[in-house]
């Protein structure tokens, strides 16, 4: 294998069928087919619908990735696939497809952790990851603060949500406000014309005893309930709900806690690079406040562009390439998928 391996990555942990191809740390193609519209009327991702959509989309998405990259299957040096965490049935589709490709091409297969891949993807945009890096991952399925001395071998969870994921909170509050699913981008847009200080919503796990026990954990379900109560009271009084102000004040409560804890974790662990990833990293206020607080603390902020923050195959390919470049052993061809794969297990 050359020093710059061509790695094809497959992602099917949730509702995106992603097939990305990288050469070393260079992105060649990122093909994504999303079933998000099939879930919209349910207000959340329906696992069985997602699995079936992956089955339909897998072969066409692989074909599209190859066509758009101008590569042939024979050019692929290794296959990487998300083996967990994620929806069990959805993961199985990707893992089965990756095994078939690896077997047919006689190339190594790497089962990778979805969260580690959200971190590794940034090498495609900003080059090699500083070691250590602090990573704040926020999406519809996860909210984690990770200390990452080496993304290919050493990822340490410092904290996570104790209830809803950050994106889930955005989606639920959007629903309360009558905005479409997924709600994050709609809240983001509404918030631009609202006031972030109009309503004082609670900041979960930020005071006293909570902070002692949950230094770097997050909680968003109390916030969601507070927003629901506030909106219901407004409706009962017959007054119009000021959607933009609610959106802006809610959003501020989320991003305030996320950025405060992320910067505190960097300080406490002496880390001067913070990476923010996952779908919620597309949030304009999160990006702005993270930038402001990192600058004030002398921390360099890395945020991949929004297309690389949401689930995609390029992140899996990037993680696979990092494993190859660091000489990590490939997975066995009978590697399992693991819907609750712990983040410390960066590859299987
Ligand atoms: O990473 P992702 O595509 O899928 C998961 O792994 O969950 O993240 C999707 C989540 C959704 O909850 C969506 O509402 C949220 O990311 N999201 C946003 C924004 N764009 C997407 N949340 C806040 N602001 C945004 N601009
Ligand atoms: Zn994700």
GROMACS .gro file of C-alpha atoms and ligand atoms in nm:
model
  375
    1UNK     CA    1   0.000   0.000   0.000
    2UNK     CA    2   0.125   0.352  -0.079
    3UNK     CA    3   0.175   0.603   0.201
    4UNK     CA    4  -0.146   0.775   0.096
    5UNK     CA    5  -0.404   0.499   0.103
    6UNK     CA    6  -0.731   0.529  -0.086
    7UNK     CA    7  -0.997   0.446   0.171
    8UNK     CA    8  -1.368   0.404   0.101
    9UNK     CA    9  -1.583   0.478   0.407
   10UNK     CA   10  -1.941   0.370   0.468
   11UNK     CA   11  -2.173   0.531   0.724
   12UNK     CA   12  -2.521   0.400   0.806
   13UNK     CA   13  -2.559   0.454   1.181
   14UNK     CA   14  -2.869   0.675   1.157
   15UNK     CA   15  -3.064   0.816   0.863
   16UNK     CA   16  -2.781   0.906   0.625
   17UNK     CA   17  -2.636   0.652   0.382
   18UNK     CA   18  -2.288   0.796   0.337
   19UNK     CA   19  -2.011   0.676   0.109
   20UNK     CA   20  -1.693   0.882   0.110
   21UNK     CA   21  -1.353   0.824  -0.045
   22UNK     CA   22  -1.028   0.983   0.072
   23UNK     CA   23  -0.668   0.957  -0.036
   24UNK     CA   24  -0.474   0.997   0.287
   25UNK     CA   25  -0.605   1.325   0.429
   26UNK     CA   26  -0.749   1.445   0.098
   27UNK     CA   27  -1.121   1.418   0.038
   28UNK     CA   28  -1.199   1.280  -0.306
   29UNK     CA   29  -1.575   1.240  -0.284
   30UNK     CA   30  -1.854   1.244  -0.028
   31UNK     CA   31  -2.182   1.092  -0.152
   32UNK     CA   32  -2.476   1.104   0.089
   33UNK     CA   33  -2.833   0.983   0.048
   34UNK     CA   34  -3.060   1.090   0.334
   35UNK     CA   35  -3.391   0.938   0.437
   36UNK     CA   36  -3.470   1.240   0.658
   37UNK     CA   37  -3.782   1.327   0.458
   38UNK     CA   38  -3.929   0.982   0.518
   39UNK     CA   39  -3.902   1.044   0.894
   40UNK     CA   40  -4.027   1.402   0.900
   41UNK     CA   41  -4.394   1.317   0.949
   42UNK     CA   42  -4.301   1.109   1.256
   43UNK     CA   43  -4.100   1.394   1.410
   44UNK     CA   44  -3.796   1.170   1.457
   45UNK     CA   45  -3.596   0.891   1.294
   46UNK     CA   46  -3.786   0.560   1.267
   47UNK     CA   47  -3.524   0.281   1.285
   48UNK     CA   48  -3.695   0.033   1.054
   49UNK     CA   49  -3.763   0.299   0.793
   50UNK     CA   50  -3.396   0.402   0.812
   51UNK     CA   51  -3.271   0.042   0.767
   52UNK     CA   52  -3.484  -0.012   0.458
   53UNK     CA   53  -3.374   0.320   0.311
   54UNK     CA   54  -3.008   0.218   0.364
   55UNK     CA   55  -3.072  -0.107   0.177
   56UNK     CA   56  -3.220   0.084  -0.117
   57UNK     CA   57  -2.952   0.352  -0.120
   58UNK     CA   58  -2.634   0.151  -0.056
   59UNK     CA   59  -2.542   0.026  -0.404
   60UNK     CA   60  -2.646   0.345  -0.589
   61UNK     CA   61  -2.451   0.558  -0.338
   62UNK     CA   62  -2.134   0.346  -0.375
   63UNK     CA   63  -2.172   0.370  -0.754
   64UNK     CA   64  -2.222   0.746  -0.738
   65UNK     CA   65  -1.916   0.791  -0.516
   66UNK     CA   66  -1.699   0.593  -0.757
   67UNK     CA   67  -1.835   0.773  -1.061
   68UNK     CA   68  -1.786   1.119  -0.911
   69UNK     CA   69  -1.434   1.040  -0.792
   70UNK     CA   70  -1.330   0.894  -1.126
   71UNK     CA   71  -1.193   0.591  -0.941
   72UNK     CA   72  -1.252   0.222  -1.001
   73UNK     CA   73  -1.318  -0.025  -0.722
   74UNK     CA   74  -0.973  -0.169  -0.793
   75UNK     CA   75  -0.818   0.162  -0.677
   76UNK     CA   76  -0.953   0.117  -0.322
   77UNK     CA   77  -0.682   0.013  -0.073
   78UNK     CA   78  -0.904  -0.031   0.234
   79UNK     CA   79  -1.267  -0.017   0.339
   80UNK     CA   80  -1.384   0.152   0.660
   81UNK     CA   81  -1.730   0.131   0.809
   82UNK     CA   82  -1.914   0.264   1.114
   83UNK     CA   83  -1.952  -0.043   1.336
   84UNK     CA   84  -2.118   0.154   1.620
   85UNK     CA   85  -2.276   0.322   1.803
   86UNK     CA   86  -2.606   0.376   1.622
   87UNK     CA   87  -2.931   0.210   1.523
   88UNK     CA   88  -2.877  -0.169   1.525
   89UNK     CA   89  -3.052  -0.253   1.197
   90UNK     CA   90  -2.909   0.050   1.019
   91UNK     CA   91  -2.552  -0.036   1.124
   92UNK     CA   92  -2.594  -0.392   0.997
   93UNK     CA   93  -2.661  -0.273   0.643
   94UNK     CA   94  -2.338  -0.072   0.628
   95UNK     CA   95  -2.126  -0.341   0.794
   96UNK     CA   96  -2.260  -0.609   0.559
   97UNK     CA   97  -2.190  -0.390   0.255
   98UNK     CA   98  -1.838  -0.311   0.377
   99UNK     CA   99  -1.760  -0.678   0.436
  100UNK     CA  100  -1.882  -0.767   0.087
  101UNK     CA  101  -1.661  -0.498  -0.068
  102UNK     CA  102  -1.355  -0.588   0.140
  103UNK     CA  103  -1.393  -0.957   0.060
  104UNK     CA  104  -1.450  -0.899  -0.311
  105UNK     CA  105  -1.158  -0.656  -0.341
  106UNK     CA  106  -0.932  -0.850  -0.104
  107UNK     CA  107  -0.849  -0.537   0.097
  108UNK     CA  108  -0.847  -0.479   0.475
  109UNK     CA  109  -1.160  -0.366   0.656
  110UNK     CA  110  -1.168  -0.123   0.952
  111UNK     CA  111  -1.475  -0.109   1.177
  112UNK     CA  112  -1.469   0.239   1.328
  113UNK     CA  113  -1.643   0.422   1.609
  114UNK     CA  114  -1.889   0.682   1.480
  115UNK     CA  115  -1.787   0.940   1.743
  116UNK     CA  116  -1.416   0.902   1.671
  117UNK     CA  117  -1.499   0.946   1.301
  118UNK     CA  118  -1.678   1.277   1.381
  119UNK     CA  119  -1.343   1.391   1.526
  120UNK     CA  120  -1.120   1.245   1.254
  121UNK     CA  121  -1.314   1.414   0.972
  122UNK     CA  122  -1.152   1.747   1.054
  123UNK     CA  123  -0.817   1.627   0.914
  124UNK     CA  124  -0.979   1.664   0.570
  125UNK     CA  125  -1.030   2.033   0.629
  126UNK     CA  126  -0.766   2.149   0.876
  127UNK     CA  127  -0.491   1.886   0.849
  128UNK     CA  128  -0.349   1.649   1.112
  129UNK     CA  129  -0.517   1.663   1.453
  130UNK     CA  130  -0.315   1.828   1.729
  131UNK     CA  131  -0.249   1.574   2.003
  132UNK     CA  132  -0.421   1.610   2.238
  133UNK     CA  133  -0.738   1.771   2.103
  134UNK     CA  134  -1.055   1.839   2.303
  135UNK     CA  135  -1.369   1.747   2.110
  136UNK     CA  136  -1.724   1.863   2.169
  137UNK     CA  137  -1.959   1.642   1.966
  138UNK     CA  138  -2.317   1.758   1.944
  139UNK     CA  139  -2.580   1.601   1.721
  140UNK     CA  140  -2.927   1.452   1.722
  141UNK     CA  141  -2.793   1.132   1.876
  142UNK     CA  142  -2.502   1.239   2.094
  143UNK     CA  143  -2.358   1.517   2.309
  144UNK     CA  144  -2.012   1.434   2.435
  145UNK     CA  145  -1.700   1.603   2.556
  146UNK     CA  146  -1.397   1.395   2.467
  147UNK     CA  147  -1.029   1.427   2.548
  148UNK     CA  148  -0.850   1.292   2.241
  149UNK     CA  149  -0.477   1.225   2.287
  150UNK     CA  150  -0.480   1.011   1.970
  151UNK     CA  151  -0.796   0.954   1.766
  152UNK     CA  152  -0.669   0.613   1.648
  153UNK     CA  153  -0.601   0.470   1.993
  154UNK     CA  154  -0.691   0.692   2.287
  155UNK     CA  155  -1.027   0.870   2.321
  156UNK     CA  156  -1.139   0.953   2.676
  157UNK     CA  157  -1.496   1.056   2.756
  158UNK     CA  158  -1.505   1.344   3.006
  159UNK     CA  159  -1.878   1.398   2.994
  160UNK     CA  160  -2.197   1.336   2.800
  161UNK     CA  161  -2.563   1.421   2.816
  162UNK     CA  162  -2.752   1.258   3.099
  163UNK     CA  163  -3.081   1.280   2.908
  164UNK     CA  164  -3.152   1.435   2.566
  165UNK     CA  165  -2.885   1.499   2.305
  166UNK     CA  166  -2.838   1.866   2.212
  167UNK     CA  167  -2.986   1.817   1.864
  168UNK     CA  168  -3.278   1.627   2.012
  169UNK     CA  169  -3.352   1.930   2.231
  170UNK     CA  170  -3.342   2.155   1.924
  171UNK     CA  171  -3.579   1.918   1.743
  172UNK     CA  172  -3.824   1.894   2.035
  173UNK     CA  173  -3.834   2.268   2.097
  174UNK     CA  174  -3.881   2.330   1.725
  175UNK     CA  175  -4.179   2.099   1.734
  176UNK     CA  176  -4.326   2.293   2.028
  177UNK     CA  177  -4.292   2.608   1.823
  178UNK     CA  178  -4.457   2.450   1.518
  179UNK     CA  179  -4.133   2.441   1.316
  180UNK     CA  180  -4.053   2.146   1.082
  181UNK     CA  181  -3.824   1.848   1.156
  182UNK     CA  182  -3.529   1.847   1.188
  183UNK     CA  183  -3.571   2.161   1.391
  184UNK     CA  184  -3.213   2.280   1.449
  185UNK     CA  185  -3.172   2.484   1.130
  186UNK     CA  186  -3.519   2.641   1.177
  187UNK     CA  187  -3.444   2.747   1.536
  188UNK     CA  188  -3.112   2.885   1.415
  189UNK     CA  189  -3.289   3.093   1.149
  190UNK     CA  190  -3.573   3.214   1.376
  191UNK     CA  191  -3.325   3.306   1.650
  192UNK     CA  192  -3.153   3.558   1.425
  193UNK     CA  193  -3.448   3.796   1.457
  194UNK     CA  194  -3.509   3.725   1.828
  195UNK     CA  195  -3.348   3.828   2.154
  196UNK     CA  196  -3.129   3.577   2.336
  197UNK     CA  197  -3.194   3.752   2.668
  198UNK     CA  198  -3.571   3.786   2.631
  199UNK     CA  199  -3.640   3.480   2.848
  200UNK     CA  200  -3.409   3.340   3.120
  201UNK     CA  201  -3.419   2.966   3.049
  202UNK     CA  202  -3.228   2.730   3.283
  203UNK     CA  203  -2.870   2.615   3.219
  204UNK     CA  204  -2.864   2.243   3.304
  205UNK     CA  205  -2.596   2.100   3.537
  206UNK     CA  206  -2.412   2.427   3.591
  207UNK     CA  207  -2.450   2.498   3.960
  208UNK     CA  208  -2.327   2.371   4.298
  209UNK     CA  209  -2.377   2.001   4.364
  210UNK     CA  210  -2.466   1.931   4.000
  211UNK     CA  211  -2.131   2.068   3.894
  212UNK     CA  212  -1.948   1.855   4.150
  213UNK     CA  213  -2.102   1.535   4.021
  214UNK     CA  214  -2.146   1.629   3.657
  215UNK     CA  215  -1.852   1.859   3.586
  216UNK     CA  216  -1.855   1.797   3.210
  217UNK     CA  217  -2.197   1.637   3.164
  218UNK     CA  218  -2.495   1.802   2.998
  219UNK     CA  219  -2.868   1.794   3.055
  220UNK     CA  220  -3.127   1.940   2.819
  221UNK     CA  221  -3.453   1.783   2.924
  222UNK     CA  222  -3.520   2.037   3.204
  223UNK     CA  223  -3.460   2.316   2.955
  224UNK     CA  224  -3.700   2.157   2.707
  225UNK     CA  225  -3.967   2.131   2.981
  226UNK     CA  226  -3.908   2.494   3.084
  227UNK     CA  227  -3.960   2.605   2.724
  228UNK     CA  228  -4.277   2.391   2.697
  229UNK     CA  229  -4.421   2.543   3.018
  230UNK     CA  230  -4.337   2.894   2.906
  231UNK     CA  231  -4.500   2.844   2.565
  232UNK     CA  232  -4.810   2.680   2.718
  233UNK     CA  233  -4.853   2.967   2.967
  234UNK     CA  234  -4.832   3.216   2.681
  235UNK     CA  235  -5.090   3.020   2.480
  236UNK     CA  236  -5.325   2.996   2.779
  237UNK     CA  237  -5.310   3.370   2.828
  238UNK     CA  238  -5.421   3.410   2.467
  239UNK     CA  239  -5.110   3.608   2.373
  240UNK     CA  240  -4.912   3.522   2.060
  241UNK     CA  241  -4.598   3.315   2.121
  242UNK     CA  242  -4.289   3.523   2.032
  243UNK     CA  243  -4.128   3.241   1.833
  244UNK     CA  244  -3.806   3.426   1.750
  245UNK     CA  245  -3.743   3.527   2.114
  246UNK     CA  246  -3.815   3.175   2.243
  247UNK     CA  247  -3.585   3.028   1.977
  248UNK     CA  248  -3.304   3.274   2.053
  249UNK     CA  249  -3.331   3.237   2.432
  250UNK     CA  250  -3.348   2.857   2.413
  251UNK     CA  251  -3.056   2.841   2.170
  252UNK     CA  252  -2.850   3.068   2.396
  253UNK     CA  253  -2.915   2.840   2.695
  254UNK     CA  254  -2.786   2.539   2.498
  255UNK     CA  255  -2.479   2.695   2.342
  256UNK     CA  256  -2.386   2.882   2.661
  257UNK     CA  257  -2.353   2.555   2.853
  258UNK     CA  258  -2.184   2.368   2.568
  259UNK     CA  259  -1.916   2.629   2.512
  260UNK     CA  260  -1.864   2.705   2.882
  261UNK     CA  261  -1.802   2.339   2.967
  262UNK     CA  262  -1.588   2.277   2.659
  263UNK     CA  263  -1.359   2.570   2.737
  264UNK     CA  264  -1.343   2.470   3.106
  265UNK     CA  265  -1.243   2.116   3.001
  266UNK     CA  266  -0.964   2.256   2.780
  267UNK     CA  267  -0.836   2.471   3.067
  268UNK     CA  268  -0.854   2.191   3.322
  269UNK     CA  269  -0.669   1.945   3.099
  270UNK     CA  270  -0.423   2.194   2.955
  271UNK     CA  271  -0.548   2.145   2.598
  272UNK     CA  272  -0.524   2.438   2.358
  273UNK     CA  273  -0.727   2.300   2.065
  274UNK     CA  274  -1.103   2.254   2.066
  275UNK     CA  275  -1.284   2.073   1.787
  276UNK     CA  276  -1.661   2.105   1.759
  277UNK     CA  277  -1.842   1.846   1.547
  278UNK     CA  278  -2.177   1.678   1.485
  279UNK     CA  279  -2.489   1.824   1.321
  280UNK     CA  280  -2.543   2.092   1.587
  281UNK     CA  281  -2.196   2.231   1.507
  282UNK     CA  282  -2.370   2.382   1.204
  283UNK     CA  283  -2.545   2.621   1.447
  284UNK     CA  284  -2.437   2.977   1.376
  285UNK     CA  285  -2.460   3.095   1.738
  286UNK     CA  286  -2.265   2.792   1.866
  287UNK     CA  287  -1.989   2.865   1.615
  288UNK     CA  288  -1.981   3.235   1.708
  289UNK     CA  289  -1.984   3.187   2.085
  290UNK     CA  290  -1.728   2.905   2.070
  291UNK     CA  291  -1.502   3.130   1.864
  292UNK     CA  292  -1.541   3.419   2.108
  293UNK     CA  293  -1.480   3.210   2.421
  294UNK     CA  294  -1.190   3.018   2.267
  295UNK     CA  295  -1.020   3.340   2.161
  296UNK     CA  296  -1.058   3.481   2.511
  297UNK     CA  297  -0.904   3.164   2.657
  298UNK     CA  298  -0.620   3.132   2.403
  299UNK     CA  299  -0.767   2.815   2.254
  300UNK     CA  300  -0.762   2.740   1.883
  301UNK     CA  301  -1.106   2.640   1.756
  302UNK     CA  302  -1.151   2.386   1.475
  303UNK     CA  303  -1.495   2.336   1.328
  304UNK     CA  304  -1.534   2.135   1.007
  305UNK     CA  305  -1.767   2.288   0.749
  306UNK     CA  306  -2.134   2.198   0.808
  307UNK     CA  307  -2.142   1.928   0.536
  308UNK     CA  308  -1.868   1.738   0.718
  309UNK     CA  309  -2.030   1.790   1.062
  310UNK     CA  310  -2.351   1.604   0.978
  311UNK     CA  311  -2.327   1.227   0.931
  312UNK     CA  312  -2.141   1.131   0.614
  313UNK     CA  313  -1.914   0.868   0.464
  314UNK     CA  314  -1.610   1.096   0.436
  315UNK     CA  315  -1.571   1.100   0.815
  316UNK     CA  316  -1.556   0.721   0.820
  317UNK     CA  317  -1.308   0.714   0.532
  318UNK     CA  318  -1.098   0.979   0.711
  319UNK     CA  319  -1.096   0.774   1.030
  320UNK     CA  320  -1.002   0.462   0.830
  321UNK     CA  321  -0.714   0.648   0.665
  322UNK     CA  322  -0.587   0.770   1.005
  323UNK     CA  323  -0.586   0.407   1.125
  324UNK     CA  324  -0.395   0.295   0.815
  325UNK     CA  325  -0.148   0.585   0.841
  326UNK     CA  326  -0.079   0.501   1.207
  327UNK     CA  327  -0.033   0.133   1.123
  328UNK     CA  328  -0.324   0.012   1.335
  329UNK     CA  329  -0.437  -0.346   1.276
  330UNK     CA  330  -0.743  -0.397   1.058
  331UNK     CA  331  -1.061  -0.562   1.189
  332UNK     CA  332  -1.149  -0.925   1.133
  333UNK     CA  333  -1.377  -0.991   0.838
  334UNK     CA  334  -1.643  -1.117   1.080
  335UNK     CA  335  -1.644  -0.792   1.278
  336UNK     CA  336  -1.974  -0.731   1.455
  337UNK     CA  337  -2.176  -0.413   1.464
  338UNK     CA  338  -2.234  -0.277   1.813
  339UNK     CA  339  -2.525  -0.036   1.862
  340UNK     CA  340  -2.390   0.079   2.200
  341UNK     CA  341  -2.018   0.074   2.116
  342UNK     CA  342  -1.835   0.268   2.389
  343UNK     CA  343  -1.639   0.568   2.268
  344UNK     CA  344  -1.315   0.438   2.418
  345UNK     CA  345  -1.331   0.160   2.160
  346UNK     CA  346  -1.221   0.370   1.864
  347UNK     CA  347  -1.212   0.078   1.622
  348UNK     CA  348  -1.315  -0.283   1.638
  349LIG     O1  349  -2.501   1.475   1.298
  349LIG     P1  350  -2.643   1.475   1.251
  349LIG     O2  351  -2.671   1.501   1.106
  349LIG     O3  352  -2.712   1.339   1.282
  349LIG     C1  353  -2.701   1.275   1.403
  349LIG     O4  354  -2.603   1.197   1.421
  349LIG     O5  355  -2.790   1.299   1.485
  349LIG     O6  356  -2.721   1.582   1.341
  349LIG     C2  357  -2.855   1.613   1.321
  349LIG     C3  358  -2.898   1.710   1.430
  349LIG     C4  359  -3.049   1.736   1.432
  349LIG     O7  360  -3.096   1.725   1.564
  349LIG     C5  361  -3.058   1.880   1.381
  349LIG     O8  362  -3.170   1.951   1.431
  349LIG     C6  363  -2.929   1.938   1.432
  349LIG     O9  364  -2.832   1.836   1.413
  349LIG     N1  365  -2.889   2.058   1.358
  349LIG     C7  366  -2.882   2.181   1.412
  349LIG     C8  367  -2.848   2.270   1.308
  349LIG     N2  368  -2.833   2.197   1.192
  349LIG     C9  369  -2.858   2.067   1.225
  349LIG     N3  370  -2.903   2.222   1.538
  349LIG    C10  371  -2.889   2.353   1.562
  349LIG     N4  372  -2.859   2.445   1.468
  349LIG    C11  373  -2.836   2.409   1.340
  349LIG     N5  374  -2.806   2.501   1.248
  350LIG    ZN1  375  -2.328   1.152   1.409
   0.00000   0.00000   0.00000
